[in-house]
Tab-separated table of C-alpha atoms in Angstrom:
chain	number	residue	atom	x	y	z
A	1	UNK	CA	-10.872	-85.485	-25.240
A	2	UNK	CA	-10.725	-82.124	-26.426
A	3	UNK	CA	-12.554	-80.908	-23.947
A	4	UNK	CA	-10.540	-82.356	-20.975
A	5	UNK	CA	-7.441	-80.722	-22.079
A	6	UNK	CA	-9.182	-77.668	-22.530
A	7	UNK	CA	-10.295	-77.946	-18.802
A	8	UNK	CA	-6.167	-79.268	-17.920
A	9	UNK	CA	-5.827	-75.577	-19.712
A	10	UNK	CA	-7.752	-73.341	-17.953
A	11	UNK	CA	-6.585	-75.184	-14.478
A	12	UNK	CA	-2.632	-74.317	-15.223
A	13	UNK	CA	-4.050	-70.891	-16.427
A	14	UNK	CA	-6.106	-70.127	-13.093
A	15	UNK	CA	-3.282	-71.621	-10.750
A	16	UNK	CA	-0.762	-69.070	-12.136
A	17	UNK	CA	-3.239	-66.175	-12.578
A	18	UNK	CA	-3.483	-67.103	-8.440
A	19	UNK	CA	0.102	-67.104	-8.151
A	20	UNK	CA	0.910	-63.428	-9.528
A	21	UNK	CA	-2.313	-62.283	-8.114
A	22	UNK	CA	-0.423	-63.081	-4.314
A	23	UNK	CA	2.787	-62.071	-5.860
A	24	UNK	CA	1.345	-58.845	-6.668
A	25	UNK	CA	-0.352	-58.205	-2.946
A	26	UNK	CA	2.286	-59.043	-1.147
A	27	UNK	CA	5.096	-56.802	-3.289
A	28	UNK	CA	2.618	-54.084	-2.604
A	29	UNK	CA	2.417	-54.596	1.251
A	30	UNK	CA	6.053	-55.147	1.484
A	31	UNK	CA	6.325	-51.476	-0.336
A	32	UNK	CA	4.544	-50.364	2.644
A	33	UNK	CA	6.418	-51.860	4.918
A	34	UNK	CA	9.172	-50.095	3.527
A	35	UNK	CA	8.051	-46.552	3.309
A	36	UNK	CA	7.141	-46.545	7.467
A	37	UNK	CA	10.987	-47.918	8.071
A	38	UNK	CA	13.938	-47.009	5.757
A	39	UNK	CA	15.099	-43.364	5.105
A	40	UNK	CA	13.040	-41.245	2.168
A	41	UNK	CA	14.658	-40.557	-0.566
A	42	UNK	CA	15.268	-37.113	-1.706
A	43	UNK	CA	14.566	-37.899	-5.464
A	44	UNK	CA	11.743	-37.391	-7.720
A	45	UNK	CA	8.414	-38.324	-6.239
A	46	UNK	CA	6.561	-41.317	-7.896
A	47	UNK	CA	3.199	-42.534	-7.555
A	48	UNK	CA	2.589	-45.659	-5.534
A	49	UNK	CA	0.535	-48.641	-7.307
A	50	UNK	CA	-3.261	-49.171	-7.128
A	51	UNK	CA	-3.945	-51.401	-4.319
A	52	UNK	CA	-4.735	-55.033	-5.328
A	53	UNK	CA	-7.825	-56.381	-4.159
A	54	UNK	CA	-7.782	-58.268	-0.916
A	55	UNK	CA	-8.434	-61.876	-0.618
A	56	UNK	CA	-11.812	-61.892	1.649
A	57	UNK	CA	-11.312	-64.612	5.271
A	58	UNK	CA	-14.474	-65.293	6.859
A	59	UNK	CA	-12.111	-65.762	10.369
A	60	UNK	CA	-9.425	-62.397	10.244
A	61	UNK	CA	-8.593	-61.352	13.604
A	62	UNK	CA	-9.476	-57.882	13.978
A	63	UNK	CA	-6.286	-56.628	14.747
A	64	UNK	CA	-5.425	-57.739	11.212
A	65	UNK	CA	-8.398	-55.765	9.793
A	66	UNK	CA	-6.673	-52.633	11.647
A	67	UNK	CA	-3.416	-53.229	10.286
A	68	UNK	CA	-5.067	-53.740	6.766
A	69	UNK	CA	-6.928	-50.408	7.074
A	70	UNK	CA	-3.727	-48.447	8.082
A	71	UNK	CA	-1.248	-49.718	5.244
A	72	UNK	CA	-4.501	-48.891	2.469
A	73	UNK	CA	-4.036	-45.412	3.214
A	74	UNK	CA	-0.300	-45.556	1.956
A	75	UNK	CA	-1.213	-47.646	-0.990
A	76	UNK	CA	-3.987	-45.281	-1.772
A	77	UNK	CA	-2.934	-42.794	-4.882
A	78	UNK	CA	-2.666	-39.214	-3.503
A	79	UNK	CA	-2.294	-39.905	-0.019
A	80	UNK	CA	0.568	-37.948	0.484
A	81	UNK	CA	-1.616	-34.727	0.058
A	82	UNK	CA	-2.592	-32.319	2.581
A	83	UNK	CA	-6.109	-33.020	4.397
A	84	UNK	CA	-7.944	-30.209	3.251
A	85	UNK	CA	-7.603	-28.829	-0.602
A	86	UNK	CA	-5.106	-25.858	-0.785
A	87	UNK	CA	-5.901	-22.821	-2.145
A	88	UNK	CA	-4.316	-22.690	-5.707
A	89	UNK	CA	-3.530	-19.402	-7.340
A	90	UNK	CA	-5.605	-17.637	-9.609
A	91	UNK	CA	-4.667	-18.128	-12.912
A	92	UNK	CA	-5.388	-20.272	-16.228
A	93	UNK	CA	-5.419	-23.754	-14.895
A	94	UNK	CA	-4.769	-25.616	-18.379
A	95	UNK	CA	-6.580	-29.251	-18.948
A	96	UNK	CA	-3.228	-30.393	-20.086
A	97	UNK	CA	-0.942	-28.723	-17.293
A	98	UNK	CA	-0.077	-32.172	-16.206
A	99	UNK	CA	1.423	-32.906	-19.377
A	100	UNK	CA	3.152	-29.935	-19.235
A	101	UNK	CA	4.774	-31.153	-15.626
A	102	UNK	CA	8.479	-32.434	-16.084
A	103	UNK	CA	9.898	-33.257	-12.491
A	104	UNK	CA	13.041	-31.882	-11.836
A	105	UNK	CA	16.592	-33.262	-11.111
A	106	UNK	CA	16.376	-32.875	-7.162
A	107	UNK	CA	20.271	-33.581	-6.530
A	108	UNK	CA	23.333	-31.318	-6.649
A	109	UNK	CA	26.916	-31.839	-7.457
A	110	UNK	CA	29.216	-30.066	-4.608
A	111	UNK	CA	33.074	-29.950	-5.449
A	112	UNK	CA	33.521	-28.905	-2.260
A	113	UNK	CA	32.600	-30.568	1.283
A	114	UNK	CA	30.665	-28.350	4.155
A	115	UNK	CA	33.371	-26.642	5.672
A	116	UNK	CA	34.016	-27.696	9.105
A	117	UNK	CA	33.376	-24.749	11.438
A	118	UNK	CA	29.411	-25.246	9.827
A	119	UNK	CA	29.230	-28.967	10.963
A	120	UNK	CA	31.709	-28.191	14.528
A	121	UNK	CA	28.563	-25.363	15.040
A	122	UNK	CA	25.983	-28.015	14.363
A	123	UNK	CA	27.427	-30.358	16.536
A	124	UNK	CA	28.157	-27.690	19.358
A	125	UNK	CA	24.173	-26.694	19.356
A	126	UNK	CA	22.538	-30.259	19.481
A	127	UNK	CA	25.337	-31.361	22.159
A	128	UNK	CA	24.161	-28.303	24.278
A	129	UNK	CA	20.411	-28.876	23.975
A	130	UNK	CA	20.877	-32.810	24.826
A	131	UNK	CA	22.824	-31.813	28.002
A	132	UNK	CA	20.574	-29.643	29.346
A	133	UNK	CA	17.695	-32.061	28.494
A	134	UNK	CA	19.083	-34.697	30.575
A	135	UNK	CA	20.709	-32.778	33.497
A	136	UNK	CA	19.001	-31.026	36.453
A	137	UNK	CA	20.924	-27.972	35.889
A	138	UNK	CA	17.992	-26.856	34.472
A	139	UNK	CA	14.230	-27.670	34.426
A	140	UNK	CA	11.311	-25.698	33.093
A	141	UNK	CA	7.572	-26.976	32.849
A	142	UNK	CA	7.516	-29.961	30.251
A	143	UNK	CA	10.845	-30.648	30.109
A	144	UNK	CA	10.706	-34.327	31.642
A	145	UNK	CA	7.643	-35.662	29.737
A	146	UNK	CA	7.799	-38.017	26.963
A	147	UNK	CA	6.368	-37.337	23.366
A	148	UNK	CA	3.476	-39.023	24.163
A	149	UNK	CA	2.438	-36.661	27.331
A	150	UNK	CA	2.258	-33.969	24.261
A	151	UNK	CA	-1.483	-32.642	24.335
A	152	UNK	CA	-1.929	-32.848	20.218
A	153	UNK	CA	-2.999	-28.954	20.256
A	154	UNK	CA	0.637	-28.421	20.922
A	155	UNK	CA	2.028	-29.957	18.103
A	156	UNK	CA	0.373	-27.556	15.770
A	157	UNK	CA	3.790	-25.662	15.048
A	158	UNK	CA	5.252	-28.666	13.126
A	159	UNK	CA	5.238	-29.110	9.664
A	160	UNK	CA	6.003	-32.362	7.493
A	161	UNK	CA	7.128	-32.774	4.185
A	162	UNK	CA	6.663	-36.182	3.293
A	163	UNK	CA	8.222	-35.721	-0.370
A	164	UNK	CA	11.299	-35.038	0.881
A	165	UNK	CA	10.936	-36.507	4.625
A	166	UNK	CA	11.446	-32.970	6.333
A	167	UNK	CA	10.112	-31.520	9.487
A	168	UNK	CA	10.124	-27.945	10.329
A	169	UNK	CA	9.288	-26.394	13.919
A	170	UNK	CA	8.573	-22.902	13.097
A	171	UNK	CA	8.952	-19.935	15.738
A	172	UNK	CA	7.353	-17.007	14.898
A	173	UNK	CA	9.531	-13.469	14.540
A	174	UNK	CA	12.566	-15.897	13.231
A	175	UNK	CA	12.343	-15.982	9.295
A	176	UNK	CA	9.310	-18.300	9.567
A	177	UNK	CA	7.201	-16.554	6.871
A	178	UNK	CA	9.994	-17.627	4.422
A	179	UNK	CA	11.037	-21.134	5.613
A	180	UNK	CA	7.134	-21.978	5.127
A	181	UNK	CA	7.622	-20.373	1.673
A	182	UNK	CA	10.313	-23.139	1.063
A	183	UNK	CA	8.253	-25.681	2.520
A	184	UNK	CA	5.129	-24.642	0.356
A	185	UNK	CA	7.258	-25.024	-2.350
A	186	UNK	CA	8.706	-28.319	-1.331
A	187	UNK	CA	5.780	-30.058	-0.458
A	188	UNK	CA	4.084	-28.544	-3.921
A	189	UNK	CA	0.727	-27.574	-1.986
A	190	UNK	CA	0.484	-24.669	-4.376
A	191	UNK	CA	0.015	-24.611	-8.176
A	192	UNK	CA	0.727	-21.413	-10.764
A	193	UNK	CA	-0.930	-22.585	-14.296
A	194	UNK	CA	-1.604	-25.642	-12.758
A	195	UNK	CA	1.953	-27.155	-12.054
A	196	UNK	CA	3.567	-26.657	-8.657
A	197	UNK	CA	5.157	-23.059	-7.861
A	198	UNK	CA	8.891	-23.089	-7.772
A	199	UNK	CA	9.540	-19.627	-6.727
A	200	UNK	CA	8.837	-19.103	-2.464
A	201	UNK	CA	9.226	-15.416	-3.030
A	202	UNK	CA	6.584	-15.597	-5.565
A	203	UNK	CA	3.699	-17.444	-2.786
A	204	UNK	CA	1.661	-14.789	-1.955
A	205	UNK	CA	1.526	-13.251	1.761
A	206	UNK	CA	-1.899	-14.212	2.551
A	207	UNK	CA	-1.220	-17.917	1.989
A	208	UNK	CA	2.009	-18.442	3.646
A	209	UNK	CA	0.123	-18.394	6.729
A	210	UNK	CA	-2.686	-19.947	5.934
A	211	UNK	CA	-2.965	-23.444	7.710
A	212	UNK	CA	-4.679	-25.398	4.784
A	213	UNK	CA	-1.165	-25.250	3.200
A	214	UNK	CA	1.180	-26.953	5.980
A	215	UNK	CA	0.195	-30.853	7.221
A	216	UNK	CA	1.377	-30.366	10.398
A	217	UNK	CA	1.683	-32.833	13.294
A	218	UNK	CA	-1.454	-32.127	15.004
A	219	UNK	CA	-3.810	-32.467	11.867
A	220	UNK	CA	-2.420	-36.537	11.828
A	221	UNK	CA	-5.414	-37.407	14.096
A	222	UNK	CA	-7.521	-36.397	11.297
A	223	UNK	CA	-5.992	-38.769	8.798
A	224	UNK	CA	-4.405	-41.612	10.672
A	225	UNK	CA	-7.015	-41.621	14.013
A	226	UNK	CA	-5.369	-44.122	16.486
A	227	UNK	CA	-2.465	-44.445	14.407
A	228	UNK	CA	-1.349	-41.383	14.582
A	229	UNK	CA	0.978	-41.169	17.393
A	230	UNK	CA	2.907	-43.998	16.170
A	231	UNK	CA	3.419	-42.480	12.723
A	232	UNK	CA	4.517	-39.311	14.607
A	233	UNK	CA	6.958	-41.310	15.844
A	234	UNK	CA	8.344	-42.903	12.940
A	235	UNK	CA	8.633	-39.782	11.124
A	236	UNK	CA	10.395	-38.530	13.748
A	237	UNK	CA	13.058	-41.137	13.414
A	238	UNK	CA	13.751	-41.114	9.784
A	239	UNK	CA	12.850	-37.603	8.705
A	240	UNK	CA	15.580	-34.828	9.168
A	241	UNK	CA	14.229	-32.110	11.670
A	242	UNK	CA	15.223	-28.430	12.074
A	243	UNK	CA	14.101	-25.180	13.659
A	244	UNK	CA	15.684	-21.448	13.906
A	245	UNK	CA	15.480	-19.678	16.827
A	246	UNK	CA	17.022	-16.302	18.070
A	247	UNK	CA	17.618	-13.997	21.096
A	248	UNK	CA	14.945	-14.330	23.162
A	249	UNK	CA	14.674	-10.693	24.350
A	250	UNK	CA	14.903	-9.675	20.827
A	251	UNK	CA	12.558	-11.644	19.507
A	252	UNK	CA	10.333	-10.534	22.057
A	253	UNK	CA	11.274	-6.693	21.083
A	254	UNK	CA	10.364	-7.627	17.629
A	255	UNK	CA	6.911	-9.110	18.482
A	256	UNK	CA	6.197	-6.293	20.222
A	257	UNK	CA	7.230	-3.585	17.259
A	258	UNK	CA	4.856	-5.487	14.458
A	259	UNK	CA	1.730	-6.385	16.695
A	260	UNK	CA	1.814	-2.842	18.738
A	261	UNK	CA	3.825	-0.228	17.711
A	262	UNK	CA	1.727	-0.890	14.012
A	263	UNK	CA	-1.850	-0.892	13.335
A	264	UNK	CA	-3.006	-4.098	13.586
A	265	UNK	CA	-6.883	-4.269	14.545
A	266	UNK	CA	-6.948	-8.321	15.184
A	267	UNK	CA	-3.820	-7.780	17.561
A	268	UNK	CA	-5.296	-4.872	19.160
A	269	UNK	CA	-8.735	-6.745	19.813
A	270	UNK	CA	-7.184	-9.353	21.054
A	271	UNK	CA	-4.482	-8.646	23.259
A	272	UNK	CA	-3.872	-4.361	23.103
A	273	UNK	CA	-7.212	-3.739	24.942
A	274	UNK	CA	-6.573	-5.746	27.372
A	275	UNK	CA	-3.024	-4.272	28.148
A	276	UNK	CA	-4.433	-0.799	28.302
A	277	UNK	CA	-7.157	-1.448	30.822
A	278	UNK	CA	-4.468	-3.333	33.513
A	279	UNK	CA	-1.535	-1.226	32.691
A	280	UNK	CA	-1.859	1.913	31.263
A	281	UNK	CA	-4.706	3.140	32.805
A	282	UNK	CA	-6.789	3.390	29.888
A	283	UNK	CA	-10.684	1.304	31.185
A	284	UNK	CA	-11.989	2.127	28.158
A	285	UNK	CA	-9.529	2.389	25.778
A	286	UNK	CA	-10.908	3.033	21.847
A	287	UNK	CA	-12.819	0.575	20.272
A	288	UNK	CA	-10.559	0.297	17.532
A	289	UNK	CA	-7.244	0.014	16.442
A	290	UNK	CA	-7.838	2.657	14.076
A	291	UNK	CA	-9.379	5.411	16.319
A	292	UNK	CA	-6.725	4.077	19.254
A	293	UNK	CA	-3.866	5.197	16.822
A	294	UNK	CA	-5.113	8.523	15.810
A	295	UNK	CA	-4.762	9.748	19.374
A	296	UNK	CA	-1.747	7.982	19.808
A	297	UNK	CA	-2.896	5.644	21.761
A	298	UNK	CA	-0.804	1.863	21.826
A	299	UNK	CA	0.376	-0.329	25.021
A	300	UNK	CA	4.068	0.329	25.843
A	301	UNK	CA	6.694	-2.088	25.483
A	302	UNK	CA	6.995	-1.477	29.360
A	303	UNK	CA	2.763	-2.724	29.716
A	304	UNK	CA	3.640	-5.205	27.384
A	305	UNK	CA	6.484	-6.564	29.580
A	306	UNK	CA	3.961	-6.239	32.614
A	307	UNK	CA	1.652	-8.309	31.068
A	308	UNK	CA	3.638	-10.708	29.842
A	309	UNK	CA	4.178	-11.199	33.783
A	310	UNK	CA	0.994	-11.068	35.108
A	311	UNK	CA	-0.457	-14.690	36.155
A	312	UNK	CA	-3.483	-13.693	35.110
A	313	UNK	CA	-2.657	-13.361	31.611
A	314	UNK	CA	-2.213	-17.299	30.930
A	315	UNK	CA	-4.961	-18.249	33.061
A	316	UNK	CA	-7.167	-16.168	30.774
A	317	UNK	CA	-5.450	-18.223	27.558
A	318	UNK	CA	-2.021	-19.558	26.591
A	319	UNK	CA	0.664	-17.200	25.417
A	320	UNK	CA	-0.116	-15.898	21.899
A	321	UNK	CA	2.706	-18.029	19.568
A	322	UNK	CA	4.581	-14.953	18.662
A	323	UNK	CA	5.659	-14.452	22.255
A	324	UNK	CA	5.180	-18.499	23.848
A	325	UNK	CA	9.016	-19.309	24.712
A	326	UNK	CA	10.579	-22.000	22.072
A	327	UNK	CA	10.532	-24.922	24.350
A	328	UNK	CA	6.662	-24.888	24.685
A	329	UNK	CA	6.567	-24.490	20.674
A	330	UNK	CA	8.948	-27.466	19.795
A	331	UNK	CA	9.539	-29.573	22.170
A	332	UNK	CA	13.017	-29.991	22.167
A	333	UNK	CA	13.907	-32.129	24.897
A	334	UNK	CA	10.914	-34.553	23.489
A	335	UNK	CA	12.117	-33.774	19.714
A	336	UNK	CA	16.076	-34.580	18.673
A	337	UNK	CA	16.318	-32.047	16.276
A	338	UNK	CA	19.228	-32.427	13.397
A	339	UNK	CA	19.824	-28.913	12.941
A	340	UNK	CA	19.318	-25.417	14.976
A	341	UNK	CA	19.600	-22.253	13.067
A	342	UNK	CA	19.831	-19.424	14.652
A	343	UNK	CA	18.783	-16.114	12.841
A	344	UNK	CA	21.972	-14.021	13.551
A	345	UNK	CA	23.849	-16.223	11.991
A	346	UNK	CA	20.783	-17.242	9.158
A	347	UNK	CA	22.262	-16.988	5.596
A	348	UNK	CA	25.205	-19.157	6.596
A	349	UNK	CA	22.727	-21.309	8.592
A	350	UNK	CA	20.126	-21.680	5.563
A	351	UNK	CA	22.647	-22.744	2.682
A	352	UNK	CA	24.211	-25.265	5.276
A	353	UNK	CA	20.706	-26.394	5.931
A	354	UNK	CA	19.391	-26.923	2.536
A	355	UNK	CA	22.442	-28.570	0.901
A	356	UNK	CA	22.115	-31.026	4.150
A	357	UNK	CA	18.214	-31.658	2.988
A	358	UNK	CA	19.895	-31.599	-0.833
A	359	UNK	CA	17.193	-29.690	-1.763
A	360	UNK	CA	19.358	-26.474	-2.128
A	361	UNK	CA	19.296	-26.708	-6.526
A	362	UNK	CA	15.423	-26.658	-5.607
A	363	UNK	CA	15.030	-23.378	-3.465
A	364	UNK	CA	16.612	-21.160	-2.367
A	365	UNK	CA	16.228	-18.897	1.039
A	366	UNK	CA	14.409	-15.458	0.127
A	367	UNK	CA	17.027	-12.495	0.750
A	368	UNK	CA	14.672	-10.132	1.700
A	369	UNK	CA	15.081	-6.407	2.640
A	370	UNK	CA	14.197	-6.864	6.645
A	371	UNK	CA	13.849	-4.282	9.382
A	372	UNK	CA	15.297	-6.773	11.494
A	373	UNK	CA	15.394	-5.614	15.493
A	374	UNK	CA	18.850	-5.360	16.336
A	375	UNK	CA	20.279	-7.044	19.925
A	376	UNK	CA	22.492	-3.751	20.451
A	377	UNK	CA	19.119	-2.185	21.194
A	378	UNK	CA	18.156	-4.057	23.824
A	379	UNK	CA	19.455	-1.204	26.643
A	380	UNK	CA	17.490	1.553	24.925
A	381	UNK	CA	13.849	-0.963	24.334
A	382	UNK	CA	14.436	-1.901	28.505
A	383	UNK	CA	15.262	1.802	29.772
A	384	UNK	CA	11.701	2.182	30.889
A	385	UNK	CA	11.128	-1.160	32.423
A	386	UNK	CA	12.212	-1.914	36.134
A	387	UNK	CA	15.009	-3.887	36.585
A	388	UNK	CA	12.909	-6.447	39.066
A	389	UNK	CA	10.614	-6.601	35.958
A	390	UNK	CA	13.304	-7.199	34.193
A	391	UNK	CA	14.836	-10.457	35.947
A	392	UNK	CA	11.482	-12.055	36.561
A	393	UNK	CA	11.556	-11.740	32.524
A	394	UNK	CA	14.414	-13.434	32.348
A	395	UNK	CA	13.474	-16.057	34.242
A	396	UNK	CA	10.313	-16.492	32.510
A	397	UNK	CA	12.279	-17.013	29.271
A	398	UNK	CA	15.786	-18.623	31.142
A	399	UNK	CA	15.209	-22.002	29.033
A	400	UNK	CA	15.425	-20.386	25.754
A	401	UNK	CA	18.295	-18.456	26.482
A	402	UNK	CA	20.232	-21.987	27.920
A	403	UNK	CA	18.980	-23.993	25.791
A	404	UNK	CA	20.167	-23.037	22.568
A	405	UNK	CA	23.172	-20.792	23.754
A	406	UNK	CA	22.537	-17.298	23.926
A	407	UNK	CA	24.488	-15.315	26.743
A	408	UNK	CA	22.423	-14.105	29.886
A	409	UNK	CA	22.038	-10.420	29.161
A	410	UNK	CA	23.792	-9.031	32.132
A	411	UNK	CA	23.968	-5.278	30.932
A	412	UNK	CA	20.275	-4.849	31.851
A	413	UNK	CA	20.181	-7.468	34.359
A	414	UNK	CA	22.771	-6.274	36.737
A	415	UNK	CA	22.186	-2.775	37.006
């Protein structure tokens, strides 16, 4: 007798031990579920649950088995962290740092509401870039293919932050070295004593660069395989997006000053040598940057021009990112993007920006000392370049210029 109740026992026992053990697998998938299709919260990151074990079918399609495989990865602990290990600063890395971790209060009170002429700009710049994206008023190569068409090797300039579900196009020679600061910090891909740095002025140069610190869009094939492209996709949709941009022509000007008019041996390698053998008559120009220098010796912003023109120049390789037009780094007829900043107008731009992301009691943008090239220069920097070289420039860089609202430069286009 006793031992049939005992058996009655362990029955009731088992059935409910099944119960919550279903209860428990299912919550965790649903969590899942959830994370690919409602809005991220801005709050304090928690860790997800340990994935249960999963009941074993001797007849699951394999479709299923797919599916299984994809949602593990977000139920996996630590997933959220970039591909390859970051470079952590030197320093005493304490055994009990992580106790020493408190997350902060990621929200901020406002008394006062954005003021309007911020949120009429906003508007102004998205309505402009979504008109010319679906009109024929203007087209440029690209502009008419879908996300998918995107070769993945283009979508290198995009960088996620999955903690606070931000995406960032960066342009080079528009504040990008410290908007990646902010999104190093953000993210947390870099530790000081062991706990995540909190200060973007304080991550060094050498690392703000330095690709093993940014997930970016094209580095999803690595972790997500086939995937992938859909989880682009839904990131696109429920993360908030941005990018800054600024006058073409200056940035251009500005490109030009800190890879040529400085000595910069990679930069010289690369790209000076070349300019001095088709344009300044130099066939063999100094070996190094260095030596080139002493005998003042450095491509013109006139050759540069030139061989920013030349066909041959892109069949030999792509344009170098610090002079590739905007369009071909974001994609922003393929992208909607929730907020354009434009560097002339950047401090105003950047506190609207982060108090949007409500990440602004968080970081703060760098206010840096800049040599910043000025757009009242542009008549002096184009003296010595001919006005036909001049127009087919413009034309070359005519979608930037449209697309996010900067004037046609007439006073060195009409003379």
């Amino acid at each position: 007798m006793g031992t049939s109740k005992m058996l009655r026992v362990f029955v009731v026992l088992g059935s409910l031990f099944m119960i919550l053990f279903i209860i428990i697998y299912w919550d965790d998938v649903g969590a899942s579920y959830l994370y690919l299709h409602t809005h991220v919260s801005p709050g304090p990151k928690t860790s997800a649950p340990p994935p249960q074990p999963k009941p074993k079918t001797s007849q699951m399609p394999s479709f299923l088995s797919d599916i299984d495989a994809f949602v593990n990865q977000f139920l996996e602990p630590g997933s959220d962290e970039p591909t390859d290990p970051a470079p952590a600063e030197t320093g005493n890395q304490s055994e009990k740092a992580e106790e020493r971790y408190i997350p902060r209060q990621e929200w901020k009170v406002h008394l006062t509401p954005i003021a309007p002429e911020l949120r009429e700009r906003q508007e102004q710049r998205r309505r402009m870039l979504q008109e010319f994206c679906i009109n024929d008023s203007l087209t440029f190569p690209g502009k008419n293919r879908s996300f998918d068409d995107i070769p993945n090797q283009e979508l290198n300039h995009l960088i996620v932050d999955d903690r606070h579900g931000i995406i960032y196009c960066y342009v080079p020679k528009v504040a990008c070295s410290n908007w990646k600061r902010i999104m190093i910090v953000l993210s947390e891909s870099l530790l000081h004593d062991g706990v995540p740095q909190r200060d973007p002025q304080a991550v060094p140069g050498e690392l703000v660069h330095n690709t093993s610190m940014h997930f970016t869009f094209n580095r999803f094939w690595k972790r997500y395989g086939k995937f992938a492209k859909h989880l682009m996709k839904v990131k696109l949709k429920k993360y908030t997006k941005f990018l800054f941009v600024r006058d073409p022509f200056v940035r251009l000007i500005s490109a030009y000053r800190n890879k040529f008019e400085l000595n910069n041996e990679q930069f010289y390698q690369r790209f000076g040598q070349v300019i001095l053998r088709r344009f300044a008559n130099q066939p063999t120009p100094p070996a190094h940057a260095d030596e080139a220098f002493s005998q003042g010796i450095h491509p013109s912003f006139a050759h540069f021009v030139h061989y920013l023109l030349d066909p041959q120049t892109e069949k030999d390789q792509p344009f170098n990112e610090h002079w590739r037009q905007v369009y071909r780094l974001c994609h922003p007829c393929q992208i909607q993007y929730d907020f354009v900043g434009h560097l002339e107008t950047a401090e105003e731009d950047a506190e609207h920006l982060l108090r949007l992301l409500k990440v602004d009691n968080v970081v703060e943008f760098p206010i840096t000392a800049r040599n910043v090239t000025n757009s009242s220069w542009e008549t002096d920097w184009f003296r010595t370049v001919p006005l036909e070289a001049r127009r087919k420039l413009y034309k070359l860089y005519e979608p930037d210029f449209r697309l996010f609202g900067y004037e046609r430069p007439d006073s060195i286009l009409n003379e």
